Amino acid sequence: MPDLSFEILGAAPARDMLTPALAFDLRIANPFPEQSIQAILLRCQIQIEVARRRYTPAEQAQLRDLFDDPARWSDTLRPMTWAVASVSVPAFTTSILHAVTIPCSFDLTAATAKYFHAIDGGDVPLTWLFSGTVFFHSGSGPLQAAPIPWNKEARFRLPAQTWKDLMDSHYPNAAILQLRRDVFDELYRYKMTAGFATFEETIESMLVLAERPII
């Protein structure tokens, strides 16, 4: 049975995509050249290992929304599932380099988007967990199928700037904020009544009012 190994070699913005996505370079190797891999139906689960890096005071302040007060982080820092992807890997003998494209959301109501947005620099530690089925020939024998063992995984440190550059290329100097429809209607009504040209001006005026001391 093939004893596949998995390694993430790098990540870069996916090309020709209308929405943000990162393309990860996945290297798959099989140490037995007498086995010809015909195909792999591969499932990849990506987890952010949030406890495997240090955080600056500014990052800690941003991450309170996710993990509560830093004094409790020994209890609250738990791996976060970022994405699950299924890919079909073509035939190879000893090794292959295959791209895995992961959509990236800038919806700041999503926990993973909040996390990436809060990180100022350094790397984001990722663990890739693999499962699925490998189809192979052993010598001149018939086509065989075998499950990928549950303990197959790969670690990769994604530069935080890679994610930020991706978002800047799709949303330059902008952020996405989802509102309930009734809240948006009230905000729009306030904008029209006050005569503001943009929603930015509308929200800025509300922030100024919120900072005024209550007499």
Short mmCIF file of C-alpha atoms in Angstrom, two decimals:
data_model
loop_
_atom_site.label_atom_id
_atom_site.label_comp_id
_atom_site.label_asym_id
_atom_site.label_seq_id
_atom_site.Cartn_x
_atom_site.Cartn_y
_atom_site.Cartn_z
CA MET A 1 0.00 0.00 0.00
CA PRO A 2 1.35 3.47 -0.80
CA ASP A 3 2.82 5.40 2.12
CA LEU A 4 2.18 8.93 0.92
CA SER A 5 3.86 11.97 2.42
CA PHE A 6 2.51 15.50 2.15
CA GLU A 7 4.33 18.84 2.25
CA ILE A 8 3.18 22.42 1.69
CA LEU A 9 5.94 24.28 -0.16
CA GLY A 10 4.41 27.74 -0.48
CA ALA A 11 1.35 29.90 -1.00
CA ALA A 12 0.51 32.81 -3.30
CA PRO A 13 -2.60 34.63 -4.50
CA ALA A 14 -4.54 32.49 -6.95
CA ARG A 15 -4.55 33.97 -10.42
CA ASP A 16 -7.58 34.74 -12.56
CA MET A 17 -9.99 34.58 -9.63
CA LEU A 18 -12.86 37.04 -9.22
CA THR A 19 -12.89 36.55 -5.46
CA PRO A 20 -9.91 36.28 -3.06
CA ALA A 21 -8.19 32.89 -2.94
CA LEU A 22 -4.79 31.49 -2.08
CA ALA A 23 -3.11 28.74 -4.09
CA PHE A 24 -1.03 26.40 -1.93
CA ASP A 25 1.70 24.26 -3.51
CA LEU A 26 1.17 20.74 -2.21
CA ARG A 27 3.88 18.16 -2.80
CA ILE A 28 2.81 14.51 -2.54
CA ALA A 29 5.43 11.76 -2.60
CA ASN A 30 5.37 7.96 -2.57
CA PRO A 31 8.62 6.17 -1.55
CA PHE A 32 7.80 3.01 -3.54
CA PRO A 33 8.56 3.56 -7.26
CA GLU A 34 7.13 0.14 -8.16
CA GLN A 35 3.69 1.51 -7.24
CA SER A 36 2.09 3.66 -9.90
CA ILE A 37 -0.37 6.13 -8.44
CA GLN A 38 -3.33 6.44 -10.81
CA ALA A 39 -5.34 9.07 -8.92
CA ILE A 40 -6.04 10.43 -5.46
CA LEU A 41 -9.37 11.70 -4.21
CA LEU A 42 -8.00 13.95 -1.51
CA ARG A 43 -9.73 15.84 1.28
CA CYS A 44 -7.79 18.59 3.01
CA GLN A 45 -8.80 20.20 6.28
CA ILE A 46 -6.83 23.30 7.24
CA GLN A 47 -6.59 24.34 10.87
CA ILE A 48 -5.11 27.53 12.29
CA GLU A 49 -2.98 26.56 15.29
CA VAL A 50 -3.55 29.81 17.15
CA ALA A 51 -1.57 28.76 20.24
CA ARG A 52 1.64 28.21 18.25
CA ARG A 53 2.63 31.87 17.91
CA ARG A 54 3.14 34.93 20.11
CA TYR A 55 0.92 38.00 19.91
CA THR A 56 1.78 41.66 20.33
CA PRO A 57 -0.30 43.82 22.69
CA ALA A 58 -2.03 45.38 19.67
CA GLU A 59 -2.89 41.92 18.30
CA GLN A 60 -4.14 40.81 21.71
CA ALA A 61 -6.50 43.79 21.83
CA GLN A 62 -7.87 42.92 18.39
CA LEU A 63 -8.31 39.25 19.29
CA ARG A 64 -10.34 39.79 22.47
CA ASP A 65 -13.47 39.38 20.39
CA LEU A 66 -12.40 35.84 19.54
CA PHE A 67 -10.52 34.58 22.59
CA ASP A 68 -11.66 36.82 25.47
CA ASP A 69 -9.17 38.48 27.82
CA PRO A 70 -5.53 37.35 27.31
CA ALA A 71 -5.49 36.16 30.93
CA ARG A 72 -7.82 33.35 29.83
CA TRP A 73 -5.94 32.40 26.66
CA SER A 74 -4.49 29.26 28.21
CA ASP A 75 -8.08 27.95 28.11
CA THR A 76 -9.52 29.72 25.06
CA LEU A 77 -6.76 29.38 22.43
CA ARG A 78 -7.91 26.35 20.46
CA PRO A 79 -7.28 25.35 16.83
CA MET A 80 -9.66 27.02 14.38
CA THR A 81 -10.85 25.22 11.26
CA TRP A 82 -10.16 27.55 8.36
CA ALA A 83 -11.24 25.55 5.31
CA VAL A 84 -12.02 22.12 3.91
CA ALA A 85 -11.12 21.37 0.30
CA SER A 86 -11.55 18.33 -1.92
CA VAL A 87 -9.19 17.88 -4.87
CA SER A 88 -8.53 15.24 -7.51
CA VAL A 89 -4.82 14.52 -7.92
CA PRO A 90 -3.74 13.03 -11.28
CA ALA A 91 -1.44 10.08 -11.89
CA PHE A 92 2.23 10.07 -10.82
CA THR A 93 4.92 7.60 -9.82
CA THR A 94 7.23 9.05 -7.18
CA SER A 95 6.04 12.61 -6.53
CA ILE A 96 3.83 15.39 -7.81
CA LEU A 97 3.31 19.10 -7.15
CA HIS A 98 -0.37 19.99 -7.11
CA ALA A 99 -2.06 23.33 -6.39
CA VAL A 100 -4.84 23.50 -3.81
CA THR A 101 -6.93 26.66 -4.09
CA ILE A 102 -8.51 27.94 -0.88
CA PRO A 103 -11.15 30.73 -1.04
CA CYS A 104 -10.50 33.52 1.47
CA SER A 105 -13.30 35.59 2.94
CA PHE A 106 -13.00 39.20 4.10
CA ASP A 107 -16.31 38.98 5.92
CA LEU A 108 -15.31 40.27 9.36
CA THR A 109 -18.22 38.48 10.99
CA ALA A 110 -16.36 35.22 10.26
CA ALA A 111 -13.92 34.08 12.95
CA THR A 112 -11.05 33.26 10.59
CA ALA A 113 -11.31 36.62 8.79
CA LYS A 114 -11.26 38.38 12.17
CA TYR A 115 -8.15 36.43 13.10
CA PHE A 116 -6.19 37.18 9.92
CA HIS A 117 -7.24 40.83 10.04
CA ALA A 118 -5.94 41.14 13.62
CA ILE A 119 -2.47 39.78 12.85
CA ASP A 120 0.07 42.57 12.23
CA GLY A 121 3.00 40.50 10.99
CA GLY A 122 4.91 37.28 11.28
CA ASP A 123 3.48 33.91 10.31
CA VAL A 124 0.19 32.11 10.85
CA PRO A 125 0.81 28.44 11.82
CA LEU A 126 -1.33 26.04 9.82
CA THR A 127 -1.86 22.31 10.10
CA TRP A 128 -3.18 20.44 7.07
CA LEU A 129 -5.02 17.19 7.81
CA PHE A 130 -5.44 14.75 4.93
CA SER A 131 -7.88 11.95 4.21
CA GLY A 132 -9.36 10.31 1.13
CA THR A 133 -8.62 7.42 -1.22
CA VAL A 134 -5.58 6.58 -3.34
CA PHE A 135 -5.90 4.42 -6.47
CA PHE A 136 -2.74 2.60 -7.57
CA HIS A 137 -1.16 -0.28 -9.49
CA SER A 138 1.46 -2.42 -7.79
CA GLY A 139 3.64 -3.96 -10.49
CA SER A 140 1.45 -5.63 -13.09
CA GLY A 141 -1.38 -6.21 -10.65
CA PRO A 142 -4.94 -4.90 -10.91
CA LEU A 143 -6.03 -1.43 -9.90
CA GLN A 144 -6.27 -1.16 -6.12
CA ALA A 145 -7.75 1.39 -3.77
CA ALA A 146 -6.65 2.24 -0.25
CA PRO A 147 -7.67 4.86 2.30
CA ILE A 148 -5.27 7.59 3.29
CA PRO A 149 -4.46 7.09 7.00
CA TRP A 150 -5.99 9.61 9.37
CA ASN A 151 -2.59 10.61 10.80
CA LYS A 152 -1.30 12.10 7.53
CA GLU A 153 -0.71 15.82 7.98
CA ALA A 154 1.58 18.71 7.06
CA ARG A 155 2.50 21.93 8.83
CA PHE A 156 3.07 25.26 7.15
CA ARG A 157 3.65 28.80 8.38
CA LEU A 158 1.73 31.21 6.17
CA PRO A 159 3.16 34.74 6.16
CA ALA A 160 0.40 36.99 7.45
CA GLN A 161 1.35 39.57 4.82
CA THR A 162 0.38 37.11 2.08
CA TRP A 163 -3.23 37.18 3.27
CA LYS A 164 -3.19 40.96 3.73
CA ASP A 165 -1.73 41.56 0.25
CA LEU A 166 -4.42 39.31 -1.20
CA MET A 167 -7.19 41.32 0.46
CA ASP A 168 -5.59 44.63 -0.52
CA SER A 169 -5.56 43.52 -4.16
CA HIS A 170 -9.32 42.79 -4.07
CA TYR A 171 -10.47 45.42 -1.56
CA PRO A 172 -7.94 48.29 -1.59
CA ASN A 173 -8.34 50.40 1.56
CA ALA A 174 -11.74 48.83 2.20
CA ALA A 175 -13.44 46.36 4.52
CA ILE A 176 -16.66 44.39 4.36
CA LEU A 177 -19.21 44.75 7.13
CA GLN A 178 -22.46 42.80 7.12
CA LEU A 179 -25.52 44.39 8.70
CA ARG A 180 -29.01 43.14 9.33
CA ARG A 181 -31.37 44.55 6.71
CA ASP A 182 -33.34 46.58 9.25
CA VAL A 183 -30.14 48.10 10.68
CA PHE A 184 -28.97 49.00 7.17
CA ASP A 185 -32.33 50.60 6.43
CA GLU A 186 -32.00 52.78 9.54
CA LEU A 187 -28.44 53.71 8.61
CA TYR A 188 -29.51 54.58 5.07
CA ARG A 189 -32.39 56.68 6.38
CA TYR A 190 -30.00 58.58 8.65
CA LYS A 191 -27.61 59.12 5.73
CA MET A 192 -30.33 60.56 3.52
CA THR A 193 -31.80 62.75 6.28
CA ALA A 194 -28.41 64.18 7.25
CA GLY A 195 -27.44 64.71 3.62
CA PHE A 196 -24.19 62.73 3.64
CA ALA A 197 -22.75 61.73 0.28
CA THR A 198 -21.21 58.41 1.38
CA PHE A 199 -21.68 55.79 4.08
CA GLU A 200 -18.13 56.56 5.29
CA GLU A 201 -19.18 60.14 6.08
CA THR A 202 -22.33 58.85 7.74
CA ILE A 203 -20.48 56.47 10.06
CA GLU A 204 -17.74 59.02 10.79
CA SER A 205 -20.38 61.51 11.95
CA MET A 206 -21.91 58.86 14.22
CA LEU A 207 -18.49 58.10 15.70
CA VAL A 208 -17.97 61.78 16.45
CA LEU A 209 -21.34 61.90 18.22
CA ALA A 210 -20.49 58.76 20.17
CA GLU A 211 -17.27 60.33 21.47
CA ARG A 212 -19.01 63.44 22.83
CA PRO A 213 -19.23 63.40 26.64
CA ILE A 214 -22.70 62.87 28.07
CA ILE A 215 -23.79 65.89 30.12
#
